[in-house]
């Protein structure tokens, strides 16, 4: 399956709200397969469909780089059922190459989603898994990790963001 181009900050598609998936069609299976290839090539932990210019409520998380027991997880039409706690962790995003920032998010998240077989599952995540799920979920709402920066951190990256937006 072919890889897809990851869009970077400045591309308006990243600010759109994605549409629910009506059925797990071949098109959706192909999308997930190409997203998995793209994520692997980019050495990322997660990727959402809008990052490859597809406005569908789909994201994938692969924590195998940080957890040897982890496998690729597919989340279709995800819902965040509950979040709790708060923790500051460093985060990056494939749509913001080279940018890393400590940001605050919930430390635990309960999510419900559909997998590629059309089965609905629920998952309670903590640590980096919760972080990745909340980050990718945001993408489906057109929310980006810079939106969680403190005013100070945002002021510091203003120039870099402007430059990024120009070349995207
Ligand atoms: Ni991201």
CSV table of N, CA and C and ligand atoms in Angstrom, one decimal:
chain,number,residue,atom,x,y,z
A,1,UNK,N,0.8,-1.2,0.0
A,1,UNK,CA,0.0,0.0,0.0
A,1,UNK,C,0.9,1.2,0.0
A,2,UNK,N,0.4,2.2,-0.7
A,2,UNK,CA,1.2,3.4,-0.9
A,2,UNK,C,1.2,4.3,0.4
A,3,UNK,N,2.3,5.0,0.6
A,3,UNK,CA,2.3,6.0,1.6
A,3,UNK,C,1.6,7.2,1.2
A,4,UNK,N,1.2,8.0,2.2
A,4,UNK,CA,0.5,9.3,1.8
A,4,UNK,C,1.4,10.4,2.4
A,5,UNK,N,1.2,11.6,1.8
A,5,UNK,CA,1.9,12.7,2.2
A,5,UNK,C,1.3,13.3,3.5
A,6,UNK,N,2.1,13.5,4.5
A,6,UNK,CA,1.6,14.1,5.7
A,6,UNK,C,1.6,15.6,5.5
A,7,UNK,N,0.4,16.2,5.7
A,7,UNK,CA,0.4,17.7,5.6
A,7,UNK,C,0.9,18.3,6.8
A,8,UNK,N,1.5,19.5,6.7
A,8,UNK,CA,2.1,20.2,7.8
A,8,UNK,C,1.3,21.5,8.1
A,9,UNK,N,1.6,22.0,9.2
A,9,UNK,CA,0.9,23.2,9.7
A,9,UNK,C,0.8,24.3,8.7
A,10,UNK,N,-0.4,24.9,8.5
A,10,UNK,CA,-0.6,25.9,7.5
A,10,UNK,C,-1.6,25.4,6.5
A,11,UNK,N,-1.6,24.1,6.3
A,11,UNK,CA,-2.6,23.5,5.4
A,11,UNK,C,-4.0,23.6,6.1
A,12,UNK,N,-5.0,24.2,5.5
A,12,UNK,CA,-6.3,24.4,6.1
A,12,UNK,C,-7.0,23.1,6.5
A,13,UNK,N,-6.6,22.0,5.9
A,13,UNK,CA,-7.3,20.7,6.1
A,13,UNK,C,-7.2,20.3,7.6
A,14,UNK,N,-6.1,20.8,8.2
A,14,UNK,CA,-5.8,20.4,9.6
A,14,UNK,C,-6.8,21.1,10.6
A,15,UNK,N,-7.5,22.1,10.1
A,15,UNK,CA,-8.4,22.8,11.0
A,15,UNK,C,-9.9,22.4,10.7
A,16,UNK,N,-10.1,21.5,9.8
A,16,UNK,CA,-11.5,21.0,9.5
A,16,UNK,C,-11.9,19.9,10.6
A,17,UNK,N,-13.2,19.8,10.8
A,17,UNK,CA,-13.8,18.8,11.6
A,17,UNK,C,-14.1,17.6,10.7
A,18,UNK,N,-13.6,16.4,11.1
A,18,UNK,CA,-13.8,15.2,10.2
A,18,UNK,C,-15.2,14.6,10.3
A,19,UNK,N,-15.5,13.9,9.3
A,19,UNK,CA,-16.9,13.3,9.2
A,19,UNK,C,-16.8,11.8,9.7
A,20,UNK,N,-17.9,11.4,10.4
A,20,UNK,CA,-18.0,10.0,10.8
A,20,UNK,C,-17.9,9.0,9.6
A,21,UNK,N,-17.3,7.8,9.9
A,21,UNK,CA,-17.3,6.8,8.9
A,21,UNK,C,-18.6,6.0,8.9
A,22,UNK,N,-19.2,5.9,7.8
A,22,UNK,CA,-20.5,5.2,7.7
A,22,UNK,C,-20.4,3.7,7.7
A,23,UNK,N,-19.4,3.2,7.0
A,23,UNK,CA,-19.2,1.8,7.0
A,23,UNK,C,-17.7,1.5,6.7
A,24,UNK,N,-17.3,0.3,7.2
A,24,UNK,CA,-15.9,-0.1,7.0
A,24,UNK,C,-15.7,-0.6,5.6
A,25,UNK,N,-15.7,0.3,4.7
A,25,UNK,CA,-15.6,-0.1,3.3
A,25,UNK,C,-14.1,-0.4,2.9
A,26,UNK,N,-13.9,-0.9,1.7
A,26,UNK,CA,-12.6,-1.2,1.2
A,26,UNK,C,-11.7,0.1,1.2
A,27,UNK,N,-12.4,1.2,0.9
A,27,UNK,CA,-11.7,2.5,0.9
A,27,UNK,C,-11.2,2.9,2.3
A,28,UNK,N,-11.9,2.6,3.3
A,28,UNK,CA,-11.5,2.8,4.7
A,28,UNK,C,-10.3,1.9,5.1
A,29,UNK,N,-10.5,0.6,4.6
A,29,UNK,CA,-9.4,-0.3,4.9
A,29,UNK,C,-8.1,0.1,4.2
A,30,UNK,N,-8.2,0.6,3.0
A,30,UNK,CA,-7.0,1.0,2.2
A,30,UNK,C,-6.4,2.3,2.9
A,31,UNK,N,-7.3,3.1,3.4
A,31,UNK,CA,-6.9,4.4,4.1
A,31,UNK,C,-6.0,4.0,5.3
A,32,UNK,N,-6.6,3.1,6.1
A,32,UNK,CA,-5.9,2.7,7.3
A,32,UNK,C,-4.5,2.0,7.0
A,33,UNK,N,-4.5,1.2,6.0
A,33,UNK,CA,-3.3,0.5,5.6
A,33,UNK,C,-2.3,1.5,5.1
A,34,UNK,N,-2.7,2.5,4.4
A,34,UNK,CA,-1.7,3.5,3.9
A,34,UNK,C,-1.3,4.4,5.1
A,35,UNK,N,-2.2,4.6,6.0
A,35,UNK,CA,-1.8,5.4,7.2
A,35,UNK,C,-0.8,4.7,8.0
A,36,UNK,N,-1.0,3.4,8.1
A,36,UNK,CA,0.0,2.6,8.9
A,36,UNK,C,1.4,2.6,8.3
A,37,UNK,N,1.4,2.5,7.0
A,37,UNK,CA,2.7,2.6,6.3
A,37,UNK,C,3.4,4.0,6.4
A,38,UNK,N,2.5,5.0,6.4
A,38,UNK,CA,3.0,6.4,6.5
A,38,UNK,C,3.5,6.6,7.9
A,39,UNK,N,2.8,6.1,8.9
A,39,UNK,CA,3.2,6.3,10.3
A,39,UNK,C,4.6,5.6,10.5
A,40,UNK,N,4.7,4.4,10.0
A,40,UNK,CA,5.9,3.7,10.2
A,40,UNK,C,7.1,4.4,9.6
A,41,UNK,N,6.9,4.8,8.4
A,41,UNK,CA,8.0,5.5,7.7
A,41,UNK,C,8.4,6.8,8.4
A,42,UNK,N,7.4,7.5,9.0
A,42,UNK,CA,7.7,8.7,9.7
A,42,UNK,C,8.2,8.5,11.1
A,43,UNK,N,8.2,7.3,11.6
A,43,UNK,CA,8.6,7.0,13.0
A,43,UNK,C,7.8,7.7,14.0
A,44,UNK,N,6.5,7.8,13.7
A,44,UNK,CA,5.6,8.5,14.7
A,44,UNK,C,4.9,7.5,15.6
A,45,UNK,N,4.2,8.0,16.6
A,45,UNK,CA,3.4,7.2,17.5
A,45,UNK,C,1.9,7.2,17.1
A,46,UNK,N,1.5,8.2,16.4
A,46,UNK,CA,0.1,8.3,16.0
A,46,UNK,C,-0.1,9.1,14.8
A,47,UNK,N,-1.2,8.9,14.1
A,47,UNK,CA,-1.5,9.6,12.9
A,47,UNK,C,-3.0,9.6,12.7
A,48,UNK,N,-3.6,10.8,12.4
A,48,UNK,CA,-5.0,10.9,12.2
A,48,UNK,C,-5.3,11.2,10.7
A,49,UNK,N,-6.4,10.7,10.2
A,49,UNK,CA,-6.7,10.8,8.8
A,49,UNK,C,-6.6,12.2,8.2
A,50,UNK,N,-7.1,13.3,8.9
A,50,UNK,CA,-6.9,14.6,8.3
A,50,UNK,C,-5.4,15.0,8.1
A,51,UNK,N,-4.5,14.3,8.8
A,51,UNK,CA,-3.1,14.6,8.5
A,51,UNK,C,-2.6,14.1,7.1
A,52,UNK,N,-3.4,13.2,6.6
A,52,UNK,CA,-3.1,12.8,5.2
A,52,UNK,C,-4.3,13.3,4.3
A,53,UNK,N,-4.9,14.4,4.7
A,53,UNK,CA,-5.9,15.1,3.9
A,53,UNK,C,-7.2,14.3,3.7
A,54,UNK,N,-7.5,13.4,4.6
A,54,UNK,CA,-8.8,12.7,4.5
A,54,UNK,C,-9.6,13.1,5.7
A,55,UNK,N,-10.8,13.7,5.5
A,55,UNK,CA,-11.5,14.2,6.6
A,55,UNK,C,-12.5,13.2,7.1
A,56,UNK,N,-12.0,12.1,7.6
A,56,UNK,CA,-12.8,11.0,8.2
A,56,UNK,C,-12.3,10.8,9.6
A,57,UNK,N,-13.3,10.3,10.4
A,57,UNK,CA,-13.0,10.1,11.9
A,57,UNK,C,-12.2,8.8,12.1
A,58,UNK,N,-11.0,8.8,11.8
A,58,UNK,CA,-10.1,7.6,11.9
A,58,UNK,C,-8.7,8.1,12.4
A,59,UNK,N,-8.2,7.4,13.4
A,59,UNK,CA,-6.8,7.6,13.7
A,59,UNK,C,-6.2,6.3,14.1
A,60,UNK,N,-4.9,6.2,14.0
A,60,UNK,CA,-4.1,5.0,14.4
A,60,UNK,C,-3.1,5.5,15.5
A,61,UNK,N,-2.8,4.5,16.3
A,61,UNK,CA,-1.7,4.7,17.4
A,61,UNK,C,-0.8,3.5,17.3
A,62,UNK,N,0.5,3.7,17.3
A,62,UNK,CA,1.4,2.6,17.3
A,62,UNK,C,2.5,2.9,18.3
A,63,UNK,N,2.4,2.3,19.5
A,63,UNK,CA,3.4,2.6,20.6
A,63,UNK,C,4.5,1.6,20.6
A,64,UNK,N,4.7,0.8,19.5
A,64,UNK,CA,5.7,-0.3,19.6
A,64,UNK,C,7.1,0.3,19.7
A,65,UNK,N,7.3,1.5,19.4
A,65,UNK,CA,8.7,2.1,19.5
A,65,UNK,C,9.0,2.3,21.0
A,66,UNK,N,8.0,2.5,21.9
A,66,UNK,CA,8.2,2.7,23.3
A,66,UNK,C,7.7,1.6,24.2
A,67,UNK,N,7.0,0.6,23.6
A,67,UNK,CA,6.5,-0.5,24.4
A,67,UNK,C,6.5,-1.7,23.5
A,68,UNK,N,7.4,-2.7,23.8
A,68,UNK,CA,7.5,-3.8,22.9
A,68,UNK,C,6.3,-4.7,22.8
A,69,UNK,N,5.4,-4.6,23.8
A,69,UNK,CA,4.1,-5.3,23.7
A,69,UNK,C,3.0,-4.7,22.9
A,70,UNK,N,3.3,-3.4,22.5
A,70,UNK,CA,2.2,-2.7,21.8
A,70,UNK,C,2.1,-3.1,20.3
A,71,UNK,N,0.9,-3.0,19.8
A,71,UNK,CA,0.7,-3.2,18.4
A,71,UNK,C,-0.1,-2.1,17.9
A,72,UNK,N,-0.2,-2.0,16.6
A,72,UNK,CA,-1.0,-0.9,16.0
A,72,UNK,C,-2.4,-1.0,16.3
A,73,UNK,N,-3.0,0.1,16.8
A,73,UNK,CA,-4.4,0.2,17.2
A,73,UNK,C,-5.1,1.2,16.2
A,74,UNK,N,-6.3,0.7,15.8
A,74,UNK,CA,-7.1,1.5,14.8
A,74,UNK,C,-8.3,2.0,15.6
A,75,UNK,N,-8.6,3.3,15.5
A,75,UNK,CA,-9.7,3.9,16.1
A,75,UNK,C,-10.6,4.6,15.1
A,76,UNK,N,-11.8,4.0,14.9
A,76,UNK,CA,-12.7,4.6,13.9
A,76,UNK,C,-13.9,5.1,14.7
A,77,UNK,N,-14.4,6.3,14.3
A,77,UNK,CA,-15.4,7.0,15.0
A,77,UNK,C,-15.2,7.0,16.5
A,78,UNK,N,-14.1,7.4,17.0
A,78,UNK,CA,-13.8,7.3,18.4
A,78,UNK,C,-14.6,8.4,19.2
A,79,UNK,N,-14.9,8.0,20.5
A,79,UNK,CA,-15.5,8.9,21.4
A,79,UNK,C,-14.7,8.9,22.7
A,80,UNK,N,-14.4,10.0,23.2
A,80,UNK,CA,-13.7,10.1,24.5
A,80,UNK,C,-14.8,10.0,25.6
A,81,UNK,N,-14.9,8.9,26.3
A,81,UNK,CA,-16.0,8.8,27.3
A,81,UNK,C,-15.7,9.4,28.6
A,82,UNK,N,-14.4,9.5,29.0
A,82,UNK,CA,-14.0,10.0,30.3
A,82,UNK,C,-12.6,10.4,30.3
A,83,UNK,N,-12.2,11.5,30.9
A,83,UNK,CA,-10.8,11.7,31.2
A,83,UNK,C,-10.6,12.1,32.6
A,84,UNK,N,-9.5,11.8,33.2
A,84,UNK,CA,-9.2,12.2,34.6
A,84,UNK,C,-7.7,12.5,34.7
A,85,UNK,N,-7.4,13.2,35.8
A,85,UNK,CA,-6.1,13.5,36.2
A,85,UNK,C,-5.5,14.6,35.2
A,86,UNK,N,-4.3,15.0,35.5
A,86,UNK,CA,-3.7,16.0,34.6
A,86,UNK,C,-2.2,15.8,34.7
A,87,UNK,N,-1.5,15.9,33.6
A,87,UNK,CA,0.0,15.7,33.6
A,87,UNK,C,0.6,16.5,32.5
A,88,UNK,N,1.8,16.9,32.8
A,88,UNK,CA,2.5,17.7,31.7
A,88,UNK,C,3.5,16.7,31.1
A,89,UNK,N,3.5,16.6,29.8
A,89,UNK,CA,4.4,15.7,29.1
A,89,UNK,C,4.8,16.4,27.8
A,90,UNK,N,6.0,16.0,27.3
A,90,UNK,CA,6.5,16.6,26.1
A,90,UNK,C,5.8,15.9,24.9
A,91,UNK,N,5.4,16.6,23.9
A,91,UNK,CA,4.6,16.1,22.8
A,91,UNK,C,5.2,16.7,21.5
A,92,UNK,N,5.0,15.9,20.5
A,92,UNK,CA,5.3,16.4,19.1
A,92,UNK,C,4.2,16.0,18.2
A,93,UNK,N,4.3,16.4,17.0
A,93,UNK,CA,3.2,16.1,16.0
A,93,UNK,C,3.8,16.0,14.6
A,94,UNK,N,3.5,15.0,13.9
A,94,UNK,CA,4.1,14.8,12.5
A,94,UNK,C,3.8,16.0,11.6
A,95,UNK,N,2.7,16.7,11.9
A,95,UNK,CA,2.4,17.9,11.1
A,95,UNK,C,3.2,19.2,11.5
A,96,UNK,N,4.0,19.0,12.6
A,96,UNK,CA,4.9,20.1,13.0
A,96,UNK,C,6.3,19.6,13.2
A,97,UNK,N,7.0,19.3,12.0
A,97,UNK,CA,8.3,18.7,12.1
A,97,UNK,C,9.3,19.4,13.0
A,98,UNK,N,9.9,18.7,13.9
A,98,UNK,CA,10.9,19.2,14.7
A,98,UNK,C,10.4,20.0,15.9
A,99,UNK,N,9.1,20.1,16.1
A,99,UNK,CA,8.6,20.9,17.2
A,99,UNK,C,8.2,20.0,18.3
A,100,UNK,N,8.7,20.3,19.5
A,100,UNK,CA,8.3,19.5,20.7
A,100,UNK,C,8.1,20.5,21.8
A,101,UNK,N,7.1,20.2,22.6
A,101,UNK,CA,6.7,21.1,23.7
A,101,UNK,C,6.0,20.3,24.8
A,102,UNK,N,6.3,20.7,26.0
A,102,UNK,CA,5.6,20.1,27.2
A,102,UNK,C,4.2,20.8,27.3
A,103,UNK,N,3.2,19.9,27.3
A,103,UNK,CA,1.9,20.5,27.4
A,103,UNK,C,1.1,19.6,28.4
A,104,UNK,N,0.0,20.3,29.0
A,104,UNK,CA,-0.8,19.6,30.0
A,104,UNK,C,-2.0,19.0,29.3
A,105,UNK,N,-2.3,17.7,29.7
A,105,UNK,CA,-3.5,17.0,29.3
A,105,UNK,C,-3.9,16.1,30.4
A,106,UNK,N,-5.1,15.5,30.2
A,106,UNK,CA,-5.5,14.5,31.2
A,106,UNK,C,-4.5,13.3,31.2
A,107,UNK,N,-4.4,12.7,32.3
A,107,UNK,CA,-3.4,11.6,32.4
A,107,UNK,C,-4.1,10.3,32.1
A,108,UNK,N,-5.4,10.2,32.2
A,108,UNK,CA,-6.1,9.0,31.8
A,108,UNK,C,-7.3,9.3,30.9
A,109,UNK,N,-7.5,8.4,30.0
A,109,UNK,CA,-8.7,8.6,29.1
A,109,UNK,C,-9.3,7.2,28.8
A,110,UNK,N,-10.7,7.3,28.8
A,110,UNK,CA,-11.4,6.1,28.4
A,110,UNK,C,-12.0,6.4,27.0
A,111,UNK,N,-11.8,5.5,26.1
A,111,UNK,CA,-12.2,5.8,24.7
A,111,UNK,C,-13.1,4.6,24.2
A,112,UNK,N,-14.1,4.9,23.4
A,112,UNK,CA,-14.8,3.9,22.7
A,112,UNK,C,-14.7,4.1,21.2
A,113,UNK,N,-14.4,3.1,20.5
A,113,UNK,CA,-14.2,3.2,19.0
A,113,UNK,C,-14.6,1.9,18.3
A,114,UNK,N,-14.6,2.0,17.0
A,114,UNK,CA,-14.8,0.8,16.2
A,114,UNK,C,-13.5,0.4,15.6
A,115,UNK,N,-13.2,-0.9,15.5
A,115,UNK,CA,-12.0,-1.4,14.9
A,115,UNK,C,-12.2,-1.7,13.4
A,116,UNK,N,-11.2,-2.2,12.7
A,116,UNK,CA,-11.3,-2.5,11.3
A,116,UNK,C,-12.3,-3.6,11.0
A,117,UNK,N,-12.6,-4.4,11.9
A,117,UNK,CA,-13.6,-5.5,11.7
A,117,UNK,C,-15.0,-5.0,12.0
A,118,UNK,N,-15.1,-3.8,12.4
A,118,UNK,CA,-16.4,-3.2,12.6
A,118,UNK,C,-16.9,-3.5,14.1
A,119,UNK,N,-16.0,-4.0,14.9
A,119,UNK,CA,-16.3,-4.3,16.3
A,119,UNK,C,-16.1,-3.0,17.2
A,120,UNK,N,-17.1,-2.8,18.0
A,120,UNK,CA,-16.9,-1.6,18.9
A,120,UNK,C,-16.1,-2.1,20.2
A,121,UNK,N,-15.2,-1.3,20.6
A,121,UNK,CA,-14.4,-1.7,21.7
A,121,UNK,C,-14.2,-0.4,22.6
A,122,UNK,N,-13.9,-0.7,23.9
A,122,UNK,CA,-13.6,0.4,24.8
A,122,UNK,C,-12.3,0.1,25.4
A,123,UNK,N,-11.6,1.2,25.7
A,123,UNK,CA,-10.2,1.1,26.2
A,123,UNK,C,-9.9,2.1,27.2
A,124,UNK,N,-9.3,1.7,28.3
A,124,UNK,CA,-8.9,2.7,29.3
A,124,UNK,C,-7.4,2.9,29.2
A,125,UNK,N,-6.9,4.1,28.9
A,125,UNK,CA,-5.5,4.3,28.6
A,125,UNK,C,-4.9,5.2,29.7
A,126,UNK,N,-3.6,5.0,30.0
A,126,UNK,CA,-2.9,5.9,30.8
A,126,UNK,C,-1.6,6.2,30.1
A,127,UNK,N,-0.8,7.1,30.8
A,127,UNK,CA,0.6,7.4,30.3
A,127,UNK,C,0.6,7.8,28.9
A,128,UNK,N,1.6,7.3,28.1
A,128,UNK,CA,1.8,7.8,26.7
A,128,UNK,C,0.6,7.3,25.8
A,129,UNK,N,-0.1,6.2,26.2
A,129,UNK,CA,-1.2,5.8,25.3
A,129,UNK,C,-2.3,6.8,25.4
A,130,UNK,N,-2.6,7.2,26.7
A,130,UNK,CA,-3.7,8.3,26.8
A,130,UNK,C,-3.3,9.5,26.1
A,131,UNK,N,-2.1,9.9,26.2
A,131,UNK,CA,-1.6,11.1,25.6
A,131,UNK,C,-1.7,11.0,24.1
A,132,UNK,N,-1.4,9.9,23.5
A,132,UNK,CA,-1.4,9.7,22.0
A,132,UNK,C,-2.9,9.7,21.6
A,133,UNK,N,-3.8,9.1,22.3
A,133,UNK,CA,-5.2,9.0,22.0
A,133,UNK,C,-5.8,10.4,22.0
A,134,UNK,N,-5.5,11.1,23.0
A,134,UNK,CA,-6.1,12.5,23.2
A,134,UNK,C,-5.6,13.4,22.1
A,135,UNK,N,-4.3,13.3,21.8
A,135,UNK,CA,-3.7,14.1,20.7
A,135,UNK,C,-4.3,13.8,19.4
A,136,UNK,N,-4.4,12.5,19.0
A,136,UNK,CA,-5.0,12.1,17.7
A,136,UNK,C,-6.5,12.5,17.6
A,137,UNK,N,-7.2,12.3,18.8
A,137,UNK,CA,-8.6,12.6,18.7
A,137,UNK,C,-8.8,14.1,18.4
A,138,UNK,N,-8.0,14.9,19.0
A,138,UNK,CA,-8.0,16.4,18.7
A,138,UNK,C,-8.0,16.7,17.2
A,139,UNK,N,-7.1,15.9,16.5
A,139,UNK,CA,-7.0,16.2,15.0
A,139,UNK,C,-8.4,16.0,14.3
A,140,UNK,N,-9.2,15.1,14.8
A,140,UNK,CA,-10.5,14.9,14.2
A,140,UNK,C,-11.5,16.1,14.4
A,141,UNK,N,-11.1,16.9,15.4
A,141,UNK,CA,-11.9,18.1,15.7
A,141,UNK,C,-11.3,19.4,15.1
A,142,UNK,N,-10.2,19.2,14.4
A,142,UNK,CA,-9.5,20.3,13.9
A,142,UNK,C,-8.7,21.1,15.0
A,143,UNK,N,-8.4,20.4,16.1
A,143,UNK,CA,-7.6,21.0,17.2
A,143,UNK,C,-6.2,20.5,17.1
A,144,UNK,N,-5.2,21.4,17.2
A,144,UNK,CA,-3.8,21.0,17.1
A,144,UNK,C,-3.1,21.2,18.4
A,145,UNK,N,-1.9,20.5,18.5
A,145,UNK,CA,-1.3,20.5,19.9
A,145,UNK,C,-0.8,21.9,20.3
A,146,UNK,N,-0.6,22.8,19.3
A,146,UNK,CA,-0.2,24.2,19.6
A,146,UNK,C,-1.3,24.9,20.4
A,147,UNK,N,-2.6,24.4,20.2
A,147,UNK,CA,-3.7,25.0,20.9
A,147,UNK,C,-3.6,24.8,22.4
A,148,UNK,N,-2.8,23.8,22.8
A,148,UNK,CA,-2.7,23.5,24.2
A,148,UNK,C,-1.4,24.2,24.8
A,149,UNK,N,-0.7,24.9,24.0
A,149,UNK,CA,0.5,25.5,24.5
A,149,UNK,C,0.1,26.6,25.5
A,150,UNK,N,1.0,26.9,26.5
A,150,UNK,CA,0.8,28.1,27.3
A,150,UNK,C,1.0,29.3,26.5
A,151,UNK,N,0.4,30.5,26.9
A,151,UNK,CA,0.6,31.7,26.1
A,151,UNK,C,2.1,32.0,25.9
A,152,UNK,N,2.9,31.7,26.9
A,152,UNK,CA,4.4,31.9,26.8
A,152,UNK,C,5.0,31.0,25.8
A,153,UNK,N,4.6,29.7,25.8
A,153,UNK,CA,5.2,28.8,24.8
A,153,UNK,C,4.8,29.2,23.4
A,154,UNK,N,3.6,29.6,23.3
A,154,UNK,CA,3.1,30.0,22.0
A,154,UNK,C,3.8,31.2,21.4
A,155,UNK,N,4.1,32.2,22.3
A,155,UNK,CA,4.8,33.4,21.9
A,155,UNK,C,6.2,33.0,21.4
A,156,UNK,N,6.8,32.0,22.1
A,156,UNK,CA,8.1,31.6,21.7
A,156,UNK,C,8.2,30.9,20.3
A,157,UNK,N,7.1,30.2,19.9
A,157,UNK,CA,7.2,29.5,18.6
A,157,UNK,C,6.5,30.3,17.5
A,158,UNK,N,6.0,31.5,17.8
A,158,UNK,CA,5.3,32.3,16.8
A,158,UNK,C,6.0,32.4,15.5
A,159,UNK,N,7.3,32.7,15.5
A,159,UNK,CA,8.0,32.9,14.3
A,159,UNK,C,8.2,31.6,13.5
A,160,UNK,N,8.4,30.5,14.3
A,160,UNK,CA,8.6,29.2,13.6
A,160,UNK,C,7.3,28.8,13.0
A,161,UNK,N,6.2,29.1,13.6
A,161,UNK,CA,4.9,28.7,13.1
A,161,UNK,C,4.6,29.4,11.8
A,162,UNK,N,4.9,30.7,11.8
A,162,UNK,CA,4.7,31.5,10.6
A,162,UNK,C,5.5,31.0,9.4
A,163,UNK,N,6.7,30.6,9.7
A,163,UNK,CA,7.6,30.1,8.7
A,163,UNK,C,7.0,28.7,8.2
A,164,UNK,N,6.6,27.9,9.1
A,164,UNK,CA,6.0,26.6,8.7
A,164,UNK,C,4.8,26.8,7.8
A,165,UNK,N,3.9,27.7,8.2
A,165,UNK,CA,2.7,27.9,7.4
A,165,UNK,C,3.0,28.4,6.0
A,166,UNK,N,4.1,29.1,5.9
A,166,UNK,CA,4.5,29.7,4.5
A,166,UNK,C,4.9,28.5,3.6
A,167,UNK,N,5.6,27.6,4.1
A,167,UNK,CA,6.2,26.5,3.2
A,167,UNK,C,5.2,25.3,3.0
A,168,UNK,N,4.2,25.3,3.8
A,168,UNK,CA,3.3,24.1,3.7
A,168,UNK,C,2.5,24.1,2.4
B,1,LIG,NI1,-0.5,15.4,15.6
